[in-house]
mmCIF file of C-alpha atoms in Angstrom:
data_model
loop_
_atom_site.group_PDB
_atom_site.id
_atom_site.type_symbol
_atom_site.label_atom_id
_atom_site.label_comp_id
_atom_site.label_asym_id
_atom_site.label_seq_id
_atom_site.Cartn_x
_atom_site.Cartn_y
_atom_site.Cartn_z
ATOM 1 C CA GLU T 1 -13.069 -9.776 -7.184
ATOM 2 C CA ASN T 2 -15.869 -7.498 -6.014
ATOM 3 C CA ASP T 3 -18.130 -8.588 -8.901
ATOM 4 C CA ASN T 4 -18.009 -12.214 -7.792
ATOM 5 C CA GLU T 5 -19.985 -13.711 -4.959
ATOM 6 C CA TYR T 6 -17.204 -15.973 -3.718
ATOM 7 C CA ILE T 7 -16.755 -16.725 -0.073
ATOM 8 C CA TYR T 8 -14.088 -14.484 1.586
ATOM 9 C CA LYS T 9 -14.214 -11.996 -1.300
ATOM 10 C CA ASP T 10 -13.835 -9.094 1.168
ATOM 11 C CA ASP T 11 -10.723 -10.704 2.625
ATOM 12 C CA MET T 12 -9.276 -11.141 -0.873
ATOM 13 C CA ILE T 13 -9.948 -7.484 -1.669
ATOM 14 C CA ILE T 14 -8.162 -6.435 1.519
ATOM 15 C CA GLY T 15 -5.276 -8.775 0.635
ATOM 16 C CA TYR T 16 -4.966 -7.285 -2.866
ATOM 17 C CA LEU T 17 -5.092 -3.781 -1.424
ATOM 18 C CA LYS T 18 -2.326 -4.623 1.040
ATOM 19 C CA GLU T 19 -0.227 -6.108 -1.761
ATOM 20 C CA PHE T 20 -0.785 -3.001 -3.884
ATOM 21 C CA ILE T 21 0.209 -0.658 -1.040
ATOM 22 C CA ILE T 22 3.316 -2.699 -0.241
ATOM 23 C CA LYS T 23 4.405 -2.637 -3.887
ATOM 24 C CA LEU T 24 3.914 1.132 -3.961
ATOM 25 C CA LEU T 25 5.948 1.572 -0.795
ATOM 26 C CA ARG T 26 8.733 -0.672 -2.100
ATOM 27 C CA ASN T 27 8.872 1.351 -5.281
ATOM 28 C CA GLU T 28 9.044 4.628 -3.331
ATOM 29 C CA LYS T 29 11.652 3.216 -0.958
ATOM 30 C CA SER T 30 13.943 2.483 -3.884
ATOM 31 C CA LYS T 31 13.666 6.145 -4.893
ATOM 32 C CA VAL T 32 14.063 7.671 -1.453
ATOM 33 C CA GLU T 33 15.880 5.960 1.374
ATOM 34 C CA TYR T 34 13.859 6.152 4.543
ATOM 35 C CA LYS T 35 15.727 7.129 7.655
ATOM 36 C CA LYS T 36 15.349 4.377 10.209
ATOM 37 C CA LYS T 37 15.041 5.229 13.852
ATOM 38 C CA THR T 38 18.030 4.212 15.906
ATOM 39 C CA THR T 39 17.202 1.758 18.659
ATOM 40 C CA SER T 40 18.683 2.266 22.106
ATOM 41 C CA ILE T 41 20.833 -0.849 21.704
ATOM 42 C CA GLN T 42 22.123 0.359 18.351
ATOM 43 C CA TYR T 43 22.739 3.836 19.785
ATOM 44 C CA LYS T 44 24.761 2.361 22.673
ATOM 45 C CA ALA T 45 26.789 0.222 20.273
ATOM 46 C CA GLU T 46 27.476 3.194 18.015
ATOM 47 C CA ASN T 47 28.355 5.342 21.020
ATOM 48 C CA SER T 48 30.818 2.689 22.161
ATOM 49 C CA ILE T 49 32.465 2.699 18.725
ATOM 50 C CA VAL T 50 32.720 6.497 18.779
ATOM 51 C CA SER T 51 34.258 6.358 22.272
ATOM 52 C CA LYS T 52 36.805 3.771 21.125
ATOM 53 C CA THR T 53 37.592 5.944 18.120
ATOM 54 C CA ILE T 54 38.184 9.026 20.254
ATOM 55 C CA GLU T 55 40.348 7.040 22.653
ATOM 56 C CA TYR T 56 42.371 5.578 19.780
ATOM 57 C CA ILE T 57 42.944 9.049 18.321
ATOM 58 C CA ARG T 58 44.063 10.466 21.665
ATOM 59 C CA MET T 59 46.420 7.566 22.308
ATOM 60 C CA ASN T 60 47.890 7.746 18.808
ATOM 61 C CA ILE T 61 47.830 11.471 18.067
ATOM 62 C CA ASP T 62 51.571 11.358 17.451
ATOM 63 C CA LYS T 63 51.147 8.830 14.640
ATOM 64 C CA LYS T 64 49.872 9.148 11.105
ATOM 65 C CA LEU T 65 46.098 8.866 11.373
ATOM 66 C CA ASN T 66 43.431 8.449 8.762
ATOM 67 C CA ILE T 67 39.982 6.901 8.693
ATOM 68 C CA GLN T 68 41.153 3.547 7.325
ATOM 69 C CA ILE T 69 43.882 3.123 9.956
ATOM 70 C CA ILE T 70 41.439 3.911 12.758
ATOM 71 C CA ALA T 71 38.717 1.670 11.309
ATOM 72 C CA ASP T 72 41.166 -1.229 10.996
ATOM 73 C CA ASN T 73 42.046 -0.887 14.687
ATOM 74 C CA ILE T 74 38.459 -0.697 15.990
ATOM 75 C CA PRO T 75 37.717 -2.989 13.773
ATOM 76 C CA ILE T 76 34.876 -1.663 11.645
ATOM 77 C CA SER T 77 34.374 -0.558 8.060
ATOM 78 C CA SER T 78 35.704 2.920 7.346
ATOM 79 C CA SER T 79 32.461 4.081 5.716
ATOM 80 C CA TYR T 80 30.336 2.963 8.679
ATOM 81 C CA LEU T 81 32.801 4.533 11.117
ATOM 82 C CA SER T 82 32.649 7.838 9.241
ATOM 83 C CA LYS T 83 28.856 7.735 9.161
ATOM 84 C CA ILE T 84 28.295 7.051 12.863
ATOM 85 C CA PHE T 85 31.071 9.413 13.961
ATOM 86 C CA LYS T 86 29.440 12.278 12.047
ATOM 87 C CA LYS T 87 26.026 11.273 13.395
ATOM 88 C CA HIS T 88 27.144 11.245 17.045
ATOM 89 C CA MET T 89 29.728 14.042 17.031
ATOM 90 C CA ASP T 90 28.228 16.355 14.381
ATOM 91 C CA LEU T 91 31.768 16.595 13.033
ATOM 92 C CA THR T 92 33.595 14.552 10.429
ATOM 93 C CA LEU T 93 36.279 12.187 11.633
ATOM 94 C CA VAL T 94 38.937 14.034 9.619
ATOM 95 C CA ASP T 95 37.922 17.350 11.197
ATOM 96 C CA TYR T 96 38.044 15.753 14.650
ATOM 97 C CA ILE T 97 41.554 14.396 14.019
ATOM 98 C CA ASN T 98 42.731 17.801 12.778
ATOM 99 C CA ASN T 99 41.159 19.629 15.730
ATOM 100 C CA THR T 100 42.706 17.175 18.186
ATOM 101 C CA LYS T 101 46.153 17.589 16.609
ATOM 102 C CA LEU T 102 45.871 21.364 16.752
ATOM 103 C CA GLU T 103 44.784 21.284 20.409
ATOM 104 C CA LYS T 104 47.744 19.020 21.158
ATOM 105 C CA SER T 105 50.026 21.466 19.317
ATOM 106 C CA LYS T 106 48.839 24.283 21.606
ATOM 107 C CA GLU T 107 49.595 22.097 24.606
ATOM 108 C CA LEU T 108 53.089 21.323 23.277
ATOM 109 C CA ILE T 109 53.757 24.998 22.579
ATOM 110 C CA ARG T 110 52.702 25.898 26.134
ATOM 111 C CA SER T 111 54.457 23.144 28.011
ATOM 112 C CA SER T 112 57.575 22.177 26.073
ATOM 113 C CA ASP T 113 60.678 23.520 24.443
ATOM 114 C CA TYR T 114 59.983 21.858 21.100
ATOM 115 C CA THR T 115 60.450 23.927 17.975
ATOM 116 C CA PHE T 116 57.514 24.325 15.635
ATOM 117 C CA THR T 117 59.226 21.970 13.188
ATOM 118 C CA GLU T 118 59.505 19.333 15.927
ATOM 119 C CA ILE T 119 55.867 19.816 16.935
ATOM 120 C CA ALA T 120 54.765 19.475 13.315
ATOM 121 C CA ASP T 121 56.828 16.292 13.038
ATOM 122 C CA ILE T 122 55.527 14.876 16.352
ATOM 123 C CA LEU T 123 51.932 15.382 15.217
ATOM 124 C CA GLY T 124 52.478 13.892 11.775
ATOM 125 C CA TYR T 125 52.184 17.019 9.659
ATOM 126 C CA SER T 126 53.891 16.798 6.293
ATOM 127 C CA SER T 127 55.673 20.122 6.795
ATOM 128 C CA ILE T 128 56.023 23.055 9.148
ATOM 129 C CA HIS T 129 54.260 25.214 6.563
ATOM 130 C CA TYR T 130 51.214 22.948 6.444
ATOM 131 C CA PHE T 131 51.102 22.850 10.250
ATOM 132 C CA SER T 132 51.392 26.633 10.454
ATOM 133 C CA ASN T 133 48.657 27.138 7.836
ATOM 134 C CA GLN T 134 46.311 24.742 9.648
ATOM 135 C CA PHE T 135 47.010 26.424 12.987
ATOM 136 C CA LYS T 136 46.355 29.885 11.571
ATOM 137 C CA ALA T 137 43.176 28.734 9.794
ATOM 138 C CA LYS T 138 41.823 27.266 13.043
ATOM 139 C CA TYR T 139 42.879 29.911 15.574
ATOM 140 C CA GLY T 140 43.379 33.021 13.452
ATOM 141 C CA ILE T 141 46.987 33.479 14.558
ATOM 142 C CA SER T 142 50.273 31.816 13.696
ATOM 143 C CA PRO T 143 51.935 29.378 16.121
ATOM 144 C CA SER T 144 54.700 31.919 16.820
ATOM 145 C CA THR T 145 52.160 34.648 17.652
ATOM 146 C CA TYR T 146 50.362 32.185 19.934
ATOM 147 C CA GLU T 147 53.634 31.291 21.642
ATOM 148 C CA LYS T 148 54.481 34.979 22.195
ATOM 149 C CA SER T 149 51.021 35.662 23.631
ATOM 150 C CA ILE T 150 51.220 32.936 26.260
ATOM 151 C CA LYS T 151 54.855 33.423 27.266
ATOM 152 C CA ASN T 152 54.520 37.159 27.983
#
């Protein structure tokens, strides 16, 4: 194009350069996904979804909970829910559910006469042993040791 003396040759060169750069960027984008900035509207929408998720978990902590059940009740796709929850809370949704259940178990131990088996059942644990293992992994003590420490 530069060798010719056509009218608008400089504009054509610029156009070809732009096309070349765009094709390069498209090729690179397919290799590496660029992180898009979150707009304030998108952030507010995501924040609202996270708030609804937290509220749903708190209202249904005594039921079997998993990502798909929660996503179906928001309603939103489970993968998108997991992604924005992690982004806003810096914690996976599964970890949040587990932490919330364990906090609720401490509350039930403090303020009720439920047995550990009943608490495990109320919170949807598959067994008392699984509940006890999760409790000990989180707090470093067994539920019975925790109960003894607060009732003395």
